[in-house]
PDB file of C-alpha atoms in Angstrom:
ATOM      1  CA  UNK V   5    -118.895 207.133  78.154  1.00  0.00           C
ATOM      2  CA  UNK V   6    -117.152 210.349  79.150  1.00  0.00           C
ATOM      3  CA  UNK V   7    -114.988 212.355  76.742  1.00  0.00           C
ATOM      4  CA  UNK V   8    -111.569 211.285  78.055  1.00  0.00           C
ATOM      5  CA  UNK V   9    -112.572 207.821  77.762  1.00  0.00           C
ATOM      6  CA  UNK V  10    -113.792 208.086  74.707  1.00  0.00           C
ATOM      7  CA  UNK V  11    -110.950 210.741  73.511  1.00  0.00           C
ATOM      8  CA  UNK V  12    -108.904 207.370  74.681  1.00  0.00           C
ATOM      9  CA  UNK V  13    -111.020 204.684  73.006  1.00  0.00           C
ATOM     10  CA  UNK V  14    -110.253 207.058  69.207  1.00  0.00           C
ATOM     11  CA  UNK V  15    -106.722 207.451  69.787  1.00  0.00           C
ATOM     12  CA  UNK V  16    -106.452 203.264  70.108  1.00  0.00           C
ATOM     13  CA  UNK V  17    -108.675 202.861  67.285  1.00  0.00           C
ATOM     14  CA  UNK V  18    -106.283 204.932  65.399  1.00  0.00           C
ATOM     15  CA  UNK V  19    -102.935 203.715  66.764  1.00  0.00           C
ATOM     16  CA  UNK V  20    -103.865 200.052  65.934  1.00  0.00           C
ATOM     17  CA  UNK V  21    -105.719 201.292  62.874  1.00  0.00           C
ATOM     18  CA  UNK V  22    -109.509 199.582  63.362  1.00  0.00           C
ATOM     19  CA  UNK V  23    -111.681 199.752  60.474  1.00  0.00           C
ATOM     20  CA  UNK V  24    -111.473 198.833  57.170  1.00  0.00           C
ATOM     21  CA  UNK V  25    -109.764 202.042  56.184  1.00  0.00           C
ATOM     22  CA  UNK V  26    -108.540 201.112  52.144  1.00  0.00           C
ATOM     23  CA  UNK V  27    -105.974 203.333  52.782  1.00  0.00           C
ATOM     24  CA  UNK V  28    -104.168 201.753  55.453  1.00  0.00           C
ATOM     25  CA  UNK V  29    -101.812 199.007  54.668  1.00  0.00           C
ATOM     26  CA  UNK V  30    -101.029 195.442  56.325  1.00  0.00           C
ATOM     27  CA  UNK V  31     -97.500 196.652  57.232  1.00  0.00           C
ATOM     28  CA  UNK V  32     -99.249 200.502  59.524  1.00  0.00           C
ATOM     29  CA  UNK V  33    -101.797 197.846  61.262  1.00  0.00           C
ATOM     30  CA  UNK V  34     -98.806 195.385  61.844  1.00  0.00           C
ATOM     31  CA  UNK V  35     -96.730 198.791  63.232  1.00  0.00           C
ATOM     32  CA  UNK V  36     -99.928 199.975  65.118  1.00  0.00           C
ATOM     33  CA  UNK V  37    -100.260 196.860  66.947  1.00  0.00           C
ATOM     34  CA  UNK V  38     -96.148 196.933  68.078  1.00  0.00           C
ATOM     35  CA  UNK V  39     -96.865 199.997  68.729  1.00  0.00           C
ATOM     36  CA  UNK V  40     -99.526 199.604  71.215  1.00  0.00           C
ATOM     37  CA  UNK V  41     -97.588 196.604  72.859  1.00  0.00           C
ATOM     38  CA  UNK V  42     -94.853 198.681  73.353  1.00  0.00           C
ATOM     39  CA  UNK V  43     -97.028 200.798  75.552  1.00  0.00           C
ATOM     40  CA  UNK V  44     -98.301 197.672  77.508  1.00  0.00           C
ATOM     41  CA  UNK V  45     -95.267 196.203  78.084  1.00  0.00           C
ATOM     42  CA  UNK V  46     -93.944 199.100  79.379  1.00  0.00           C
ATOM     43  CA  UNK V  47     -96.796 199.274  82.242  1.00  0.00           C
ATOM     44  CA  UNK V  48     -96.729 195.472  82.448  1.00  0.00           C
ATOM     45  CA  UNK V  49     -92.787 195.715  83.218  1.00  0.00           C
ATOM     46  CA  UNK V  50     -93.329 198.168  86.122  1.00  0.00           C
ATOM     47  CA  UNK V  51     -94.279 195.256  88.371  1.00  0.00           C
ATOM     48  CA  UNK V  52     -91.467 193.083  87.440  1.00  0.00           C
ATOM     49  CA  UNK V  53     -89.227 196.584  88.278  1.00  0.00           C
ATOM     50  CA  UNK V  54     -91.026 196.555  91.268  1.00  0.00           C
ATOM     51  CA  UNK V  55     -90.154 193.330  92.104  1.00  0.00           C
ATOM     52  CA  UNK V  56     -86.625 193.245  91.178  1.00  0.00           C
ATOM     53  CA  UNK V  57     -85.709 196.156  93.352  1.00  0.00           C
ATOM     54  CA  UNK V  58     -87.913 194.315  96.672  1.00  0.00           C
ATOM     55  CA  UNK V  59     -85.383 191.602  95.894  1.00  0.00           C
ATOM     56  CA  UNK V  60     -82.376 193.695  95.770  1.00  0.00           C
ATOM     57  CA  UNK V  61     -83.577 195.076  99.339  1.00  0.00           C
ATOM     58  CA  UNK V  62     -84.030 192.157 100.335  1.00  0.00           C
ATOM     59  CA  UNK V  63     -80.585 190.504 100.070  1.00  0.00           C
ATOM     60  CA  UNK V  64     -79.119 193.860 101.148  1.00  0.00           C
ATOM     61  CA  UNK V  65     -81.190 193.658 104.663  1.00  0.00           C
ATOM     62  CA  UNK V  66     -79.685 189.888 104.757  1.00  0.00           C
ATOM     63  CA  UNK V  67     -76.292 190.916 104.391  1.00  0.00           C
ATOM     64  CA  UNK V  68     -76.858 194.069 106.425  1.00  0.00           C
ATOM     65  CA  UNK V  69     -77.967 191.758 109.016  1.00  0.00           C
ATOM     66  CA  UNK V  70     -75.388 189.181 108.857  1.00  0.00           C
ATOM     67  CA  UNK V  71     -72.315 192.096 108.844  1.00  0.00           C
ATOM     68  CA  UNK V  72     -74.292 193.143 111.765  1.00  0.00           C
ATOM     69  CA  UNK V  73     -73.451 189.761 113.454  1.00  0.00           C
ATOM     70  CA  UNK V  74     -69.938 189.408 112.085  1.00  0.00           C
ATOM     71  CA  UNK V  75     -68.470 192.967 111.887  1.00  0.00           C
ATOM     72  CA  UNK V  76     -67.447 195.277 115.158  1.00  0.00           C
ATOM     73  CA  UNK V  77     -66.736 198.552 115.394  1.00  0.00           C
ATOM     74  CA  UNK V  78     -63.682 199.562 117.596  1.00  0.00           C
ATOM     75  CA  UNK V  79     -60.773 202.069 117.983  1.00  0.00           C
ATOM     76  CA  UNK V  80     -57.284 201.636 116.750  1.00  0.00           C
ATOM     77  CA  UNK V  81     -54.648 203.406 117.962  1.00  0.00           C
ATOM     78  CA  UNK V  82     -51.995 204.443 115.494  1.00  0.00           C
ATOM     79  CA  UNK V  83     -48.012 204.001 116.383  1.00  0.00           C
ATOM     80  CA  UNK V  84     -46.567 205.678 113.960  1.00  0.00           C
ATOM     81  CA  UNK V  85     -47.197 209.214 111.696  1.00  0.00           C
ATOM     82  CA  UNK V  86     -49.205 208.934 108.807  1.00  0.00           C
ATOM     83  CA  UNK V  87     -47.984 208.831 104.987  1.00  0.00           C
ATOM     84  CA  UNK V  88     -48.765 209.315 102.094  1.00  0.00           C
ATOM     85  CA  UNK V  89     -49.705 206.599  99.554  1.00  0.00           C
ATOM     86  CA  UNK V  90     -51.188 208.433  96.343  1.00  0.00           C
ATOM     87  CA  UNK V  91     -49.518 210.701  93.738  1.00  0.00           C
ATOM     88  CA  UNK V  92     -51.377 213.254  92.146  1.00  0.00           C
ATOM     89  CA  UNK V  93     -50.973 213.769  88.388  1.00  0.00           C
ATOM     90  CA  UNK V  94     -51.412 216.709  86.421  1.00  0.00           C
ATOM     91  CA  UNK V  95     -54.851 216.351  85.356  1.00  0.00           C
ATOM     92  CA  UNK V  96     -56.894 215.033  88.696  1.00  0.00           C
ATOM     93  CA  UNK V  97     -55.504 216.195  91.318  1.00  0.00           C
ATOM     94  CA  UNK V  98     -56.559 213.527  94.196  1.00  0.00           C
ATOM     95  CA  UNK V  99     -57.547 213.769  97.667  1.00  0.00           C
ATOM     96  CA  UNK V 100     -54.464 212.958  99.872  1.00  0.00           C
ATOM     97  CA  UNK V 101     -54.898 209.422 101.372  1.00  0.00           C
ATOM     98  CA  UNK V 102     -52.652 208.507 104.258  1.00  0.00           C
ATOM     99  CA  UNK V 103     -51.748 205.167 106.292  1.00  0.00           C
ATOM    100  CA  UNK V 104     -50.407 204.745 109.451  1.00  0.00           C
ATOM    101  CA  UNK V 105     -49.388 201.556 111.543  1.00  0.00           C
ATOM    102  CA  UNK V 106     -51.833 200.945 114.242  1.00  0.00           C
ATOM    103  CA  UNK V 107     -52.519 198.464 116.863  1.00  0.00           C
ATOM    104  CA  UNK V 108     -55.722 197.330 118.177  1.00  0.00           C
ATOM    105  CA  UNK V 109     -57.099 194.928 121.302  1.00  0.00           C
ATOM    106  CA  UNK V 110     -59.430 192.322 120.447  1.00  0.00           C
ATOM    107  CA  UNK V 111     -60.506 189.805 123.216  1.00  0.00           C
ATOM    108  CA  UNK V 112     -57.295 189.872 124.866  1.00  0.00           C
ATOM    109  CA  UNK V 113     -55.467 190.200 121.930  1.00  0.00           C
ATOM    110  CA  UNK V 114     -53.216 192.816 120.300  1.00  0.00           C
ATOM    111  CA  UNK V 115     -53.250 193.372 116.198  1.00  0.00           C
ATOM    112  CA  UNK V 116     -51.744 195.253 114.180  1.00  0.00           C
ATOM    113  CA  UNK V 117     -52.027 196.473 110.676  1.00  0.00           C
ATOM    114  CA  UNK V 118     -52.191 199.869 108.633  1.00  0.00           C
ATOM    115  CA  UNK V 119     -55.449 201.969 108.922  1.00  0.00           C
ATOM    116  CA  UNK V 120     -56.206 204.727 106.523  1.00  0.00           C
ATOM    117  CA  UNK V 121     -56.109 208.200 108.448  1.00  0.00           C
ATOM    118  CA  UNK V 122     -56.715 211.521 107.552  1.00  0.00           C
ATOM    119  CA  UNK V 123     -53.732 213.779 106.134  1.00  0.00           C
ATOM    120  CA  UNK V 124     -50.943 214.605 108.816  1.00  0.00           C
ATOM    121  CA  UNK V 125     -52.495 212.116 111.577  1.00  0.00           C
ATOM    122  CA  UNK V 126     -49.576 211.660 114.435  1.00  0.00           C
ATOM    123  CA  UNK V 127     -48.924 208.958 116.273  1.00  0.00           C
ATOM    124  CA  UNK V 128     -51.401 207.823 119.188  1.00  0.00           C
ATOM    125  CA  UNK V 129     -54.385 208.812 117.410  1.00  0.00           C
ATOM    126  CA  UNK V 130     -57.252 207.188 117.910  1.00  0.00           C
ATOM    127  CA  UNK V 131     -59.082 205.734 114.882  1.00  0.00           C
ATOM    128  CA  UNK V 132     -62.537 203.837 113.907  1.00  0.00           C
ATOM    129  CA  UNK V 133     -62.053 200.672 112.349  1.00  0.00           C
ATOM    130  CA  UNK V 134     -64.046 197.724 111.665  1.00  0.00           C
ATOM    131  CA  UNK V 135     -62.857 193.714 112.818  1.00  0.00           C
ATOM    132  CA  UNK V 136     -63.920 190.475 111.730  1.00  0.00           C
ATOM    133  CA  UNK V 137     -65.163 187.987 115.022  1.00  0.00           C
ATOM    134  CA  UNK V 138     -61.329 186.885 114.522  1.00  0.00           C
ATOM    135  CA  UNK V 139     -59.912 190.209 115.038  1.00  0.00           C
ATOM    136  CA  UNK V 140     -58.782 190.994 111.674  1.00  0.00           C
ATOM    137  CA  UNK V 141     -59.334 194.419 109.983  1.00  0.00           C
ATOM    138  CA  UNK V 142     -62.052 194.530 107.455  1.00  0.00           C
ATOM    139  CA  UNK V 143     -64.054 196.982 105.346  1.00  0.00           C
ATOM    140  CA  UNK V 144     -66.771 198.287 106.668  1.00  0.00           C
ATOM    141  CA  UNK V 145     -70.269 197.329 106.622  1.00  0.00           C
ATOM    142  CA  UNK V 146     -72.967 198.682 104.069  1.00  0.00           C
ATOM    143  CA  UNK V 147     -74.804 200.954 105.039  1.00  0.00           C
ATOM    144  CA  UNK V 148     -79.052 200.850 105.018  1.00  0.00           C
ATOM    145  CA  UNK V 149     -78.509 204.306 102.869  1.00  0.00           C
ATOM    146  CA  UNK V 150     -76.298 202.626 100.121  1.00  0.00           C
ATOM    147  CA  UNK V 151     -78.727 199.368 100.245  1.00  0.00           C
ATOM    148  CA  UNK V 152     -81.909 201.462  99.515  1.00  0.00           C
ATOM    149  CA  UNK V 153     -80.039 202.839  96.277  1.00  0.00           C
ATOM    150  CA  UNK V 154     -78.905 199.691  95.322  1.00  0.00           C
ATOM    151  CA  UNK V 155     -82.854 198.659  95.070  1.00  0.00           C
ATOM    152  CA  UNK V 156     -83.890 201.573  93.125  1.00  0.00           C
ATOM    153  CA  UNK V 157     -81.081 201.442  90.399  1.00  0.00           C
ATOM    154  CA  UNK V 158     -81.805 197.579  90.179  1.00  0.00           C
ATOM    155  CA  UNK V 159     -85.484 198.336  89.719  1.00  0.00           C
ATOM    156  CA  UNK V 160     -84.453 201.291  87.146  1.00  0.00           C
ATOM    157  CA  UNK V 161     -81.834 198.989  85.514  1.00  0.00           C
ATOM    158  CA  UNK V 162     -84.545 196.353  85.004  1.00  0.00           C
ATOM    159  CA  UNK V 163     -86.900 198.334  83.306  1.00  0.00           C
ATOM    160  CA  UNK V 164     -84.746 200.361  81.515  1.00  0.00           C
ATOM    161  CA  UNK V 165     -82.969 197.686  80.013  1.00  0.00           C
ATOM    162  CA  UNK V 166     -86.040 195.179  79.164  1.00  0.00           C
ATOM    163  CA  UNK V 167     -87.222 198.270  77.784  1.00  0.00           C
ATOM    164  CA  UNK V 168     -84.447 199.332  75.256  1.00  0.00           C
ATOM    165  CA  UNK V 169     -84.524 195.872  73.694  1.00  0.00           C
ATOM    166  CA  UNK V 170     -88.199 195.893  73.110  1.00  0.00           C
ATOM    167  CA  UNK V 171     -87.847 199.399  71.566  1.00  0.00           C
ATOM    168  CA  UNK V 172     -84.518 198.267  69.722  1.00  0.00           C
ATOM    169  CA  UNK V 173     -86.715 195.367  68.447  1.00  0.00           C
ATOM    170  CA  UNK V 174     -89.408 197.382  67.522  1.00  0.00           C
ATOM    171  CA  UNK V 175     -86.946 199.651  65.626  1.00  0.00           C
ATOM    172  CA  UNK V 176     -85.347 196.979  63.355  1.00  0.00           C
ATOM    173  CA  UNK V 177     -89.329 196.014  62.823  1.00  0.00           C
ATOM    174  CA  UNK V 178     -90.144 199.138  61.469  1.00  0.00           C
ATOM    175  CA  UNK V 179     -86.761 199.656  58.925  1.00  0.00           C
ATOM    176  CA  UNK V 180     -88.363 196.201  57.638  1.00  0.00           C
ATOM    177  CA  UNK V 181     -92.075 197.103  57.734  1.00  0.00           C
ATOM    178  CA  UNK V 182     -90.389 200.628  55.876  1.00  0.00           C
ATOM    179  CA  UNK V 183     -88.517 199.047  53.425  1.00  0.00           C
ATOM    180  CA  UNK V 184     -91.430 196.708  52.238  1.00  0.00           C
ATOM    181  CA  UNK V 185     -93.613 199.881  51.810  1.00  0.00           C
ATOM    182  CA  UNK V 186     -91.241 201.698  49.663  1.00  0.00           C
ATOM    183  CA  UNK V 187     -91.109 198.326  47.923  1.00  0.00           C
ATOM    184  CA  UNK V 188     -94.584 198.597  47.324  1.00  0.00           C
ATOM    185  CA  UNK V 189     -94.921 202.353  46.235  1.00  0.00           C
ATOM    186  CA  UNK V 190     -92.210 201.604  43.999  1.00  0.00           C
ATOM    187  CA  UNK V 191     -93.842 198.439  42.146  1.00  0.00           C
ATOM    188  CA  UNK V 192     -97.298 200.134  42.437  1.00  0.00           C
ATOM    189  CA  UNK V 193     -95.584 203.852  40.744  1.00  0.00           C
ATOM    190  CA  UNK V 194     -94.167 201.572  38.110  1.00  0.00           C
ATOM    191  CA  UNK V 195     -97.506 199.992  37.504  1.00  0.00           C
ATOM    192  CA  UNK V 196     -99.407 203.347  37.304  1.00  0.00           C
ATOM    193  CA  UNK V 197     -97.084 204.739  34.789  1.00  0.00           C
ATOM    194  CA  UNK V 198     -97.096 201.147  32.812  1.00  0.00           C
ATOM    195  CA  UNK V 199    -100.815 201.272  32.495  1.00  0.00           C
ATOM    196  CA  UNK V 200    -101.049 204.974  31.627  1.00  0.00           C
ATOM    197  CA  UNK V 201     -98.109 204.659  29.034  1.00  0.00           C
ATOM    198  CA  UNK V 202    -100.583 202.203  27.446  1.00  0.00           C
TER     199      UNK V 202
END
């Protein structure tokens, strides 16, 4: 057996408190054990994190995919100057978003609608928007970017939060498992004096 094995091996034995040790108490080898589950449960939950995100991805491909099908890219052309919709306010001042009227061909077809532009955008100018197989303007897809983060916080998330209620469960454990021990000092103090008051 090597030394970090067995380095390894001696910190488990103590964690979960093997032996018959007479000075270690029901309630440390009850906390030893928690404690040691807390440590497998938080490798055995990497897989499930694992798998949680490789969901995630997967239904954001899908739907990738399926805006793919459904949305199209194309120019509108604006037919009036841009204005403002948003006030600032003393403490955030915002970035000035502007709509316009535009008009847009779509199998034949002309639409129109408002299309956000950039500040001070004249009339005429050509912007990107994004149509449903109807015409009509949509938002735009999602990108592959914004999917691949989606996976990773829902793999974080997962673990994170299974996590935090194991450890929250373990905590409430422990004020229990500490509250019987002072318990037991107490009675066993009282007893000590008792019999030596005798």
């Amino acid at each position: 057996m090597s030394g970090s094995t067995r380095g390894t091996a001696s910190l488990l034995r103590r964690t979960i408190h093997v032996g018959h040790d007479p000075m270690v108490r029901r309630s440390d080898r009850i906390e030893g054990f928690m404690s040691f589950g807390l440590i497998i449960f938080a490798i055995l939950l990497l897989p499930l994190a694992v798998w949680a995100g490789a969901a995630t991805a997967s239904s954001q491909n899908a739907l990738i995919a399926k805006q793919s099908a459904e949305l199209h890219s194309i120019s509108a052309t604006t037919t009036a100057d841009s204005t403002q919709t948003t006030a600032s306010t003393a403490d955030y001042i915002a970035p000035p978003t502007e709509m316009a009227s535009a008009q847009w061909n779509w199998n034949g077809q002309v639409h129109t609608g408002d299309v956000t532009v950039d500040s001070a955008t004249p009339a005429g100018t050509e912007v990107p928007i994004y149509v449903n197989d109807q015409g009509d303007k949509t938002v735009a897809p999602i990108t592959q970017s914004a999917a691949d983060v989606a996976a990773v916080v829902t793999g974080v998330f997962t673990w994170f939060s299974v996590m935090s209620l194991l450890v929250i469960a373990f905590m409430l454990v422990r004020v229990f498992l500490d509250r019987s021990r002072s318990a037991q000092w107490d009675r066993d103090l009282r007893a000590f004096l008792d019999a030596n008051a005798l």
